[in-house]
Short mmCIF file of C-alpha atoms in Angstrom, two decimals:
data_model
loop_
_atom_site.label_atom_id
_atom_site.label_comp_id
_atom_site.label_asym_id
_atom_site.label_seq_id
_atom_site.Cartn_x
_atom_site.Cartn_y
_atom_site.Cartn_z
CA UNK J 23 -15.83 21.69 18.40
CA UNK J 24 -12.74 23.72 16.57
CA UNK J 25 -13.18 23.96 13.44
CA UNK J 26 -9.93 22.76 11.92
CA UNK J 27 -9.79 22.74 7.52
CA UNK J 28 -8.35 19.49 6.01
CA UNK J 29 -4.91 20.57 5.73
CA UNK J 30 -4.99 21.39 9.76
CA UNK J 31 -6.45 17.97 9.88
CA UNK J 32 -4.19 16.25 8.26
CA UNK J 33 -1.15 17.32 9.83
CA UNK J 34 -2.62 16.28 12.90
CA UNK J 35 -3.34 13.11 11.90
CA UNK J 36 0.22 12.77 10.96
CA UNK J 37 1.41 12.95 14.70
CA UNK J 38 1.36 9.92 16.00
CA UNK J 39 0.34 10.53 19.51
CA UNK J 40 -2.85 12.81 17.78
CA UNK J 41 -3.98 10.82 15.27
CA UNK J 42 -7.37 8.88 16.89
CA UNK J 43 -8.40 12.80 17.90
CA UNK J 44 -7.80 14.39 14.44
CA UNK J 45 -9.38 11.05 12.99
CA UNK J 46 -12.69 11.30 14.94
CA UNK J 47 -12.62 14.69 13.97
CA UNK J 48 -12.86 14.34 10.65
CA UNK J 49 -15.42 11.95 11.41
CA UNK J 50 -17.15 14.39 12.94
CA UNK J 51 -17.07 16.89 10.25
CA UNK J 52 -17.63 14.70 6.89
CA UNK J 53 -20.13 12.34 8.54
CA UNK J 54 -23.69 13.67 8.05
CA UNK J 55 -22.40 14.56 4.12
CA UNK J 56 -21.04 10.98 3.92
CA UNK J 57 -24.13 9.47 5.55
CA UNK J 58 -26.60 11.30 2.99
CA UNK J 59 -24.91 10.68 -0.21
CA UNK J 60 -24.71 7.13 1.02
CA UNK J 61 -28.37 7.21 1.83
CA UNK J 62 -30.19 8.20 -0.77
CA UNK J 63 -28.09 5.45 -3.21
CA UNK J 64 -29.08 2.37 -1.30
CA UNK J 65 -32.40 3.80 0.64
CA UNK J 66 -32.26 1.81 3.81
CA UNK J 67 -30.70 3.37 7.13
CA UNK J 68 -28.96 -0.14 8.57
CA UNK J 69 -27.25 -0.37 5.33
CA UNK J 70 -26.59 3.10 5.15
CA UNK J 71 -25.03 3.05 8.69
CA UNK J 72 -22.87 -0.31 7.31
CA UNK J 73 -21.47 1.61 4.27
CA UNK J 74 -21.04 4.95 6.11
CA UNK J 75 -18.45 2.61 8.58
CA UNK J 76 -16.49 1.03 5.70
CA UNK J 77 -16.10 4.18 4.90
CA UNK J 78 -14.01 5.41 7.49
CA UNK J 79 -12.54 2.70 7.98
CA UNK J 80 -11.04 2.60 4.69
CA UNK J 81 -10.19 6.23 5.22
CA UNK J 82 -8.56 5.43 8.54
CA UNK J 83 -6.53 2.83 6.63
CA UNK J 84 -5.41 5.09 4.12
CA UNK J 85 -5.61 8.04 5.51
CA UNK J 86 -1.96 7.44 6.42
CA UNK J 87 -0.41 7.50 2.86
CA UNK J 88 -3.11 9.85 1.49
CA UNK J 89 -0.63 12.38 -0.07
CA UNK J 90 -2.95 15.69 -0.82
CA UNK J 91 -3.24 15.60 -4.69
CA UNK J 92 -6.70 15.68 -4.42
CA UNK J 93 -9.07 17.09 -1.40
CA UNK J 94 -9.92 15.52 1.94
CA UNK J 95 -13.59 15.71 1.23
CA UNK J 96 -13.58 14.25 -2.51
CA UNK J 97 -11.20 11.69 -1.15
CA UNK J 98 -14.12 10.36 1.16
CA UNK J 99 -16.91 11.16 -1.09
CA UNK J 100 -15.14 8.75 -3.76
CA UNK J 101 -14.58 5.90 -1.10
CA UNK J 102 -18.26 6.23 -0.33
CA UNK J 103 -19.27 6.42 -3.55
CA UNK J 104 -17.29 2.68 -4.25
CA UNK J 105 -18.41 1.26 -1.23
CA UNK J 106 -21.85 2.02 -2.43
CA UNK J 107 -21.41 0.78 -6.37
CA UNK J 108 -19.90 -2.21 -4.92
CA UNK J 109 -22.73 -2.76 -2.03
CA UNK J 110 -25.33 -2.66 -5.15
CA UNK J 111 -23.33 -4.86 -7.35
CA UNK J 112 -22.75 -7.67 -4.61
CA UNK J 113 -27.12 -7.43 -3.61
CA UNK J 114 -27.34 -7.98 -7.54
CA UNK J 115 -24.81 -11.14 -7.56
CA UNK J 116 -26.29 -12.43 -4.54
CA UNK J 117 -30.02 -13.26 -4.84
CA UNK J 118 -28.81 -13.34 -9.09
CA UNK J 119 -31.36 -10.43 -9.74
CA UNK J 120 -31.48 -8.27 -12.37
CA UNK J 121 -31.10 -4.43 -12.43
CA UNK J 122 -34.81 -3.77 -12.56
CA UNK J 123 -35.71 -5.99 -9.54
CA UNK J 124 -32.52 -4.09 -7.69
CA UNK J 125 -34.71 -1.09 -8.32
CA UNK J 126 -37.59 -2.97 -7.35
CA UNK J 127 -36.86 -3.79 -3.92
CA UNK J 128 -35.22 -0.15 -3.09
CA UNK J 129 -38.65 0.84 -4.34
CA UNK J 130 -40.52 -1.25 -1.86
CA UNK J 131 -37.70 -0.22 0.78
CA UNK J 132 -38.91 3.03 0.47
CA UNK J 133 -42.17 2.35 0.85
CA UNK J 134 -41.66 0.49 4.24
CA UNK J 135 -39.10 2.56 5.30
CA UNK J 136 -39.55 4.43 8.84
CA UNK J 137 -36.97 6.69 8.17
CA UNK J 138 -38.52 8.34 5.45
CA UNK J 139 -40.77 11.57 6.15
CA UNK J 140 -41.25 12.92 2.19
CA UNK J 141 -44.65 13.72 1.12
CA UNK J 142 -45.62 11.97 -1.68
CA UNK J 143 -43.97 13.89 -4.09
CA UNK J 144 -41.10 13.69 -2.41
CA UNK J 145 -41.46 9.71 -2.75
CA UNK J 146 -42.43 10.01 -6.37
CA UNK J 147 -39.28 11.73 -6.95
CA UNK J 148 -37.29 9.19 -4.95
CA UNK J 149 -38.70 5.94 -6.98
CA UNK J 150 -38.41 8.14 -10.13
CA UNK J 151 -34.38 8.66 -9.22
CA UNK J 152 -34.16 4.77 -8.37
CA UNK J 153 -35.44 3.70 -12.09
CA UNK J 154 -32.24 5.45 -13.21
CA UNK J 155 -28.89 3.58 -14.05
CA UNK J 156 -27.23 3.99 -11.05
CA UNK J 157 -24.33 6.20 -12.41
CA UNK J 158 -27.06 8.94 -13.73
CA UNK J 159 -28.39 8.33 -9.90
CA UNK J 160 -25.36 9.34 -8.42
CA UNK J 161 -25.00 12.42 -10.41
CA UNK J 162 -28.29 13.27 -10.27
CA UNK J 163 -28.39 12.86 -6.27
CA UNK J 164 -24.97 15.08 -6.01
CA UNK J 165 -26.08 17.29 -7.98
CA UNK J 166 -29.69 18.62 -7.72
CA UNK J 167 -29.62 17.46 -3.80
CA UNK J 168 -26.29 18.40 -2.45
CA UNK J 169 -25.53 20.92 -5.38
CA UNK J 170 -21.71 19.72 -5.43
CA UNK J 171 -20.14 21.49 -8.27
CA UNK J 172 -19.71 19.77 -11.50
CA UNK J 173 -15.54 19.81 -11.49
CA UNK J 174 -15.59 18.41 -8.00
CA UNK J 175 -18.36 15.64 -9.29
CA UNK J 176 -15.40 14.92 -11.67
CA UNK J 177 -12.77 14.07 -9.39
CA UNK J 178 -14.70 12.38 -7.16
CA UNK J 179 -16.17 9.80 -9.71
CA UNK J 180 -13.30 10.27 -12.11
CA UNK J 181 -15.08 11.46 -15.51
CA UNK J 182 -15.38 14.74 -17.63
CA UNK J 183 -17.22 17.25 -16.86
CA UNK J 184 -18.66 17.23 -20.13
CA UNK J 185 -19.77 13.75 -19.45
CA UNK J 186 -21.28 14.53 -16.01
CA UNK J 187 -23.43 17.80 -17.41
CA UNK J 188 -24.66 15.22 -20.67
CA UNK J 189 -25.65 12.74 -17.77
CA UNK J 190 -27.44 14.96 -15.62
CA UNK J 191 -29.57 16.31 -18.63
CA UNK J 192 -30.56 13.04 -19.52
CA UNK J 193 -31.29 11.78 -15.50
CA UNK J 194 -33.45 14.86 -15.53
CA UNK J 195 -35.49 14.18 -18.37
CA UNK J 196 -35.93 10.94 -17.77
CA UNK J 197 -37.32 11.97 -14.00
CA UNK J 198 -39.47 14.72 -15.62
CA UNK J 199 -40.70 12.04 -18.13
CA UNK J 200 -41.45 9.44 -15.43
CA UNK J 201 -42.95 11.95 -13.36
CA UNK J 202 -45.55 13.58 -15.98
CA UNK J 203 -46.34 9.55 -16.68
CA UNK J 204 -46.89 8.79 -13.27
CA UNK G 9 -17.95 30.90 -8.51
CA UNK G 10 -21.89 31.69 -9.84
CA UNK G 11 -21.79 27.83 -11.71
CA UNK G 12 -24.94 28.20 -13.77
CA UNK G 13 -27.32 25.89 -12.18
CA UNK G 14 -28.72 23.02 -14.77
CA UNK G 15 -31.59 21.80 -12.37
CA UNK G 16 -33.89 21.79 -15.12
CA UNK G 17 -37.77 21.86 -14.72
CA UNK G 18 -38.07 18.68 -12.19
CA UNK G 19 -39.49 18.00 -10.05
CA UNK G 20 -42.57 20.52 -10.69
CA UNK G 21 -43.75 21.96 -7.46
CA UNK G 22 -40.93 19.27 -5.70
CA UNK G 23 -38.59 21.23 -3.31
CA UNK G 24 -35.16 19.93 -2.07
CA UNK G 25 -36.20 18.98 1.39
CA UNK G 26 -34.22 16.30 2.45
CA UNK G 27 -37.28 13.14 2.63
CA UNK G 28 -35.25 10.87 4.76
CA UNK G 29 -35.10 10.53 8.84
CA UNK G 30 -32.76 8.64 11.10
CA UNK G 31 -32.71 7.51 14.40
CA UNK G 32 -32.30 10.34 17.09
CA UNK G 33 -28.40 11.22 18.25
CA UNK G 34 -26.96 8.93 15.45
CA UNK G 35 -24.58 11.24 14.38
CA UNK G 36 -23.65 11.85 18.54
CA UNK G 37 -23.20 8.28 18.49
CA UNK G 38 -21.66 7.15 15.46
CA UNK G 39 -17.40 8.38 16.37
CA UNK G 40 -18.13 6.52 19.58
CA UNK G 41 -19.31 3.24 17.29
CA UNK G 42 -17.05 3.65 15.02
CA UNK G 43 -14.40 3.85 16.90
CA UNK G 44 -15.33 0.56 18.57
CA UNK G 45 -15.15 -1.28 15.06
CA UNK G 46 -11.59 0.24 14.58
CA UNK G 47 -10.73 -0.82 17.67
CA UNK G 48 -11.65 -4.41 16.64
CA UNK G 49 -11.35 -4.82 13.23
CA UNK G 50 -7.78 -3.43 12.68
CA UNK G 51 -5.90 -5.48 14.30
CA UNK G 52 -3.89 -4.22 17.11
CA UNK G 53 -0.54 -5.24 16.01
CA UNK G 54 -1.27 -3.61 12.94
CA UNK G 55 -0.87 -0.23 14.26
CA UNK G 56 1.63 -1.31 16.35
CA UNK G 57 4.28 -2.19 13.29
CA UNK G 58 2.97 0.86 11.78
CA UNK G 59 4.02 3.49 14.69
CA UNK G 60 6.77 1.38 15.40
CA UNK G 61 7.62 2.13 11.38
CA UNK G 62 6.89 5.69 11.63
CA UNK G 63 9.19 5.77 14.85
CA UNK G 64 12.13 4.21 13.13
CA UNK G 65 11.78 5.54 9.73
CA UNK G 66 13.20 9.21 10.03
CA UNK G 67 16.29 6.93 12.35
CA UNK G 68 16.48 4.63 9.10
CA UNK G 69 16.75 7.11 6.42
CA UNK G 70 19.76 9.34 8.82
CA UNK G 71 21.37 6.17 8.97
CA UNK G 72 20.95 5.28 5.38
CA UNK G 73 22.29 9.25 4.20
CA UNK G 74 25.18 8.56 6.42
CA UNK G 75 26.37 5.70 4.62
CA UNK G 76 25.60 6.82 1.25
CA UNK G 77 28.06 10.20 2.63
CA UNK G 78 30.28 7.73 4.20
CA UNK G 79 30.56 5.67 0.92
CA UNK G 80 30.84 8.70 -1.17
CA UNK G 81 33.65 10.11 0.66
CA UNK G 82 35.52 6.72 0.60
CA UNK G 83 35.56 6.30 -2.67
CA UNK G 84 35.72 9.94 -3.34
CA UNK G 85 39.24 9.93 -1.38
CA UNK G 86 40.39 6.86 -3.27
CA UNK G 87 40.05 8.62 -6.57
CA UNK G 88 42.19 11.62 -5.28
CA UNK G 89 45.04 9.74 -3.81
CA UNK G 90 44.81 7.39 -6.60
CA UNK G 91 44.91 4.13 -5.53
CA UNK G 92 45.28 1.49 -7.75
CA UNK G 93 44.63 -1.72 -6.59
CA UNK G 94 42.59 -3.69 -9.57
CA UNK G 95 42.45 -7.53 -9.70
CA UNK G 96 45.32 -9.55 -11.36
CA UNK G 97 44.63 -10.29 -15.26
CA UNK G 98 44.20 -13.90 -15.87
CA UNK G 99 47.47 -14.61 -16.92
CA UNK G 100 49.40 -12.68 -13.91
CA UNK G 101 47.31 -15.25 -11.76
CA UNK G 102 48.15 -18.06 -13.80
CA UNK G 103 51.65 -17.57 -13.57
CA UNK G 104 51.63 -17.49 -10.29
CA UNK G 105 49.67 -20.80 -9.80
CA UNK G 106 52.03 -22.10 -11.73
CA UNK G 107 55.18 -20.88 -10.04
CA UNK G 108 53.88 -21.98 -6.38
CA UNK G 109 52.13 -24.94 -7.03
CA UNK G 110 53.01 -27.82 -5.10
CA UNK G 111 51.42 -31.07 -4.50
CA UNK G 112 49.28 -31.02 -1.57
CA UNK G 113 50.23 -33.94 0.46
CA UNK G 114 47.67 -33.32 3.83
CA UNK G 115 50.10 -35.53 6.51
CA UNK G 116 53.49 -33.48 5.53
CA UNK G 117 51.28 -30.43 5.63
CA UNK G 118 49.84 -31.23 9.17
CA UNK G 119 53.33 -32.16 10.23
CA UNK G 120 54.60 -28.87 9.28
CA UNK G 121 52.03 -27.43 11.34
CA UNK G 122 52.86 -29.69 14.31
CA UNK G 123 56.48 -28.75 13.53
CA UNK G 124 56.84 -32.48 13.99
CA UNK G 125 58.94 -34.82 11.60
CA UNK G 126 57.46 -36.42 8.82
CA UNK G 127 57.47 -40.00 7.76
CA UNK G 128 55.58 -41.58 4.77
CA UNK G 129 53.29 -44.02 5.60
CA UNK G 130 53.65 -45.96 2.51
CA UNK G 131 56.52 -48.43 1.91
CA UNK G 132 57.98 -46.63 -1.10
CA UNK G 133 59.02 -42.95 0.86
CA UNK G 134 61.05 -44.63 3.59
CA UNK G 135 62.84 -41.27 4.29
CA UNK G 136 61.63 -38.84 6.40
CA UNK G 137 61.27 -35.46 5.47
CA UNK G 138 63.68 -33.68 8.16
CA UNK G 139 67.04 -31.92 7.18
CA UNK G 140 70.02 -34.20 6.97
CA UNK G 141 73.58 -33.47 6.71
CA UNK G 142 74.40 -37.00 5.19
CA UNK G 143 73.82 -36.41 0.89
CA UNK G 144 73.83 -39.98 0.19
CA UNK G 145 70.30 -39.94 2.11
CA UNK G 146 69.14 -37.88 -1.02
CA UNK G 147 71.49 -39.50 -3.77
CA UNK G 148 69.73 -42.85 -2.54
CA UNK G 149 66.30 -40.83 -2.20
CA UNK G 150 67.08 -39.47 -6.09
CA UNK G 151 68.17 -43.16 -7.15
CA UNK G 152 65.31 -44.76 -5.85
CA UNK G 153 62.96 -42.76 -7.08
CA UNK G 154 64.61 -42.38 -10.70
CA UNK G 155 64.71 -38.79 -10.72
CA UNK G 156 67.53 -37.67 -13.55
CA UNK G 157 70.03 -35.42 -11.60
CA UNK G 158 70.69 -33.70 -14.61
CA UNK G 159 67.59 -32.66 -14.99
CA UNK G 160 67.11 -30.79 -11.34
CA UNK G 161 70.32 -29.07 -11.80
CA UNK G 162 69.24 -27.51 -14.92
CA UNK G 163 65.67 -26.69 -14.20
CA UNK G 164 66.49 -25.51 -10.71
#
């Protein structure tokens, strides 16, 4: 596959008779970053697969009037980041849980999962990250795992940097804390 | 850019592996899927209206500089050959209301029209309304009506 950057991609989406090829393009080369981020926030593949399609579908809506004041990629990583805040919310308001029990059952997802091939301190660092509020778990994820860089963490979730660096100290003390405990 | 990295101390002896799995050739698979769900869930007239938008916008916006030139250079030319044509005050209307008024009687009116003579219907206007050479047809019409002669000659 060519590799095309955004702006290449873009401007082919913008011709009409081009845009389902430069769309499943860009599938092609956000996916597996999309499908990650998404994964390790709500645990479970099916759901993971669910989100990871809103996704692009809400990019393939809007992809249209996107107008370049921020980058393709942060563009994406916010709508998957929303589709997953709001996926967590909505399990919460359905069964009328509360946060801990949220936490609970990604725990036990975990546990039963399949998909997962960590060794077990892999999976004590995966329940540690789940006990944390899930904004701290998103910073934590995209930071220490995919090592984005702390002014591109800002635009995507739309906060300081200042804030984000605070928030990541404290996710990783807390881990470090529930990990010497456990 | 050499961003200092603030990984701290966790996890001890924990490396960055990614833990999870997924099912083999999902990512081979996934355009093909998604694509599918596009196909169904946005509805087909949907992108219809929108290329048919994107076809006639560029058409729309030429057509809508035109006029805006068009308009410009109308009134443009107007204001160089100075052309005056504002509305009537009030009183220049009034005046003139005033001057042509007439009753509006509807059958004389659609006689006119008709270029037919007129007659009154009603008892009282037994004259018709075409020319005569006789004037005692309008002394008599004047008398019966008790218009003061007087008074036409000086207001008219």
């Amino acid at each position: 596959m060519q590799n095309y950057s955004d702006k290449e991609l873009l401007s082919l989406f913008r011709n009409t008779h081009q845009r389902n090829y430069a769309f499943n393009l860009i599938v092609r080369k956000y996916q597996e970053r999309l499908y990650w981020h998404l994964r390790k926030m709500v645990i479970v593949h099916d759901d993971t697969d669910d989100l990871l399609q809103e996704t692009f579908i809400k990019a393939w809506k809007g992809l249209a009037d996107f107008r370049e004041e921020s980058q393709l990629y942060t563009w994406l990583y916010r709508i998957a980041t929303n589709e997953a805040l709001s996926f967590l919310k909505n399990k919460r308001k359905k069964y009328l849980l509360p946060i801990v029990d949220v936490e609970k059952e990604l725990s036990s997802n975990l546990e039963d999962d399949s998909y997962f091939d960590g060794d077990e301190l892999q999976k004590r660092l995966q329940k540690a990250i789940l006990k944390l509020p899930e904004k701290q778990r998103l910073v934590f994820n995209m930071r220490y795992f995919d090592e984005i860089k702390y002014e591109d963490m800002a635009k995507i979730l739309d906060t300081s940097v200042g804030a984000l660096k605070a928030s990541y100290h404290h996710a990783a003390k807390k881990i470090e804390t529930l990990l010497k405990n456990n | 850019m050499g961003e200092k990295r603030n990984t701290g101390k966790i996890p001890e002896g924990a490396d960055k592996r990614n833990p999870f799995s997924l099912p083999d050739g999902y990512f081979d698979s996934f355009p093909v899927k998604l694509t599918e769900k596009l196909q169904s869930e946005v509805p087909a007239n949907i992108l219809i209206t929108k290329r048919i938008w994107e076809t006639i916008r560029p058409q729309l916006a030429l057509a809508a500089v035109i006029t805006a030139f068009a308009m410009l250079g109308y009134f443009g030319f107007r204001s160089f050959i100075g052309t005056n044509d504002e509305w009537p005050s009030n009183e220049a209307v009034a005046e003139y209301i005033d001057y042509y008024q007439y009753d509006f009687i509807e059958p004389y009116f659609m006689s006119l029209l008709e270029e037919e003579d007129f007659y009154f219907e009603d008892a009282t206007y037994p004259y018709s309304y075409t020319w005569s050479e006789d004037p005692d047809i309008y002394i008599d019409y004047l008398y019966n009506e008790d218009i003061d002669l007087d008074l036409i000659l000086t207001e008219f």
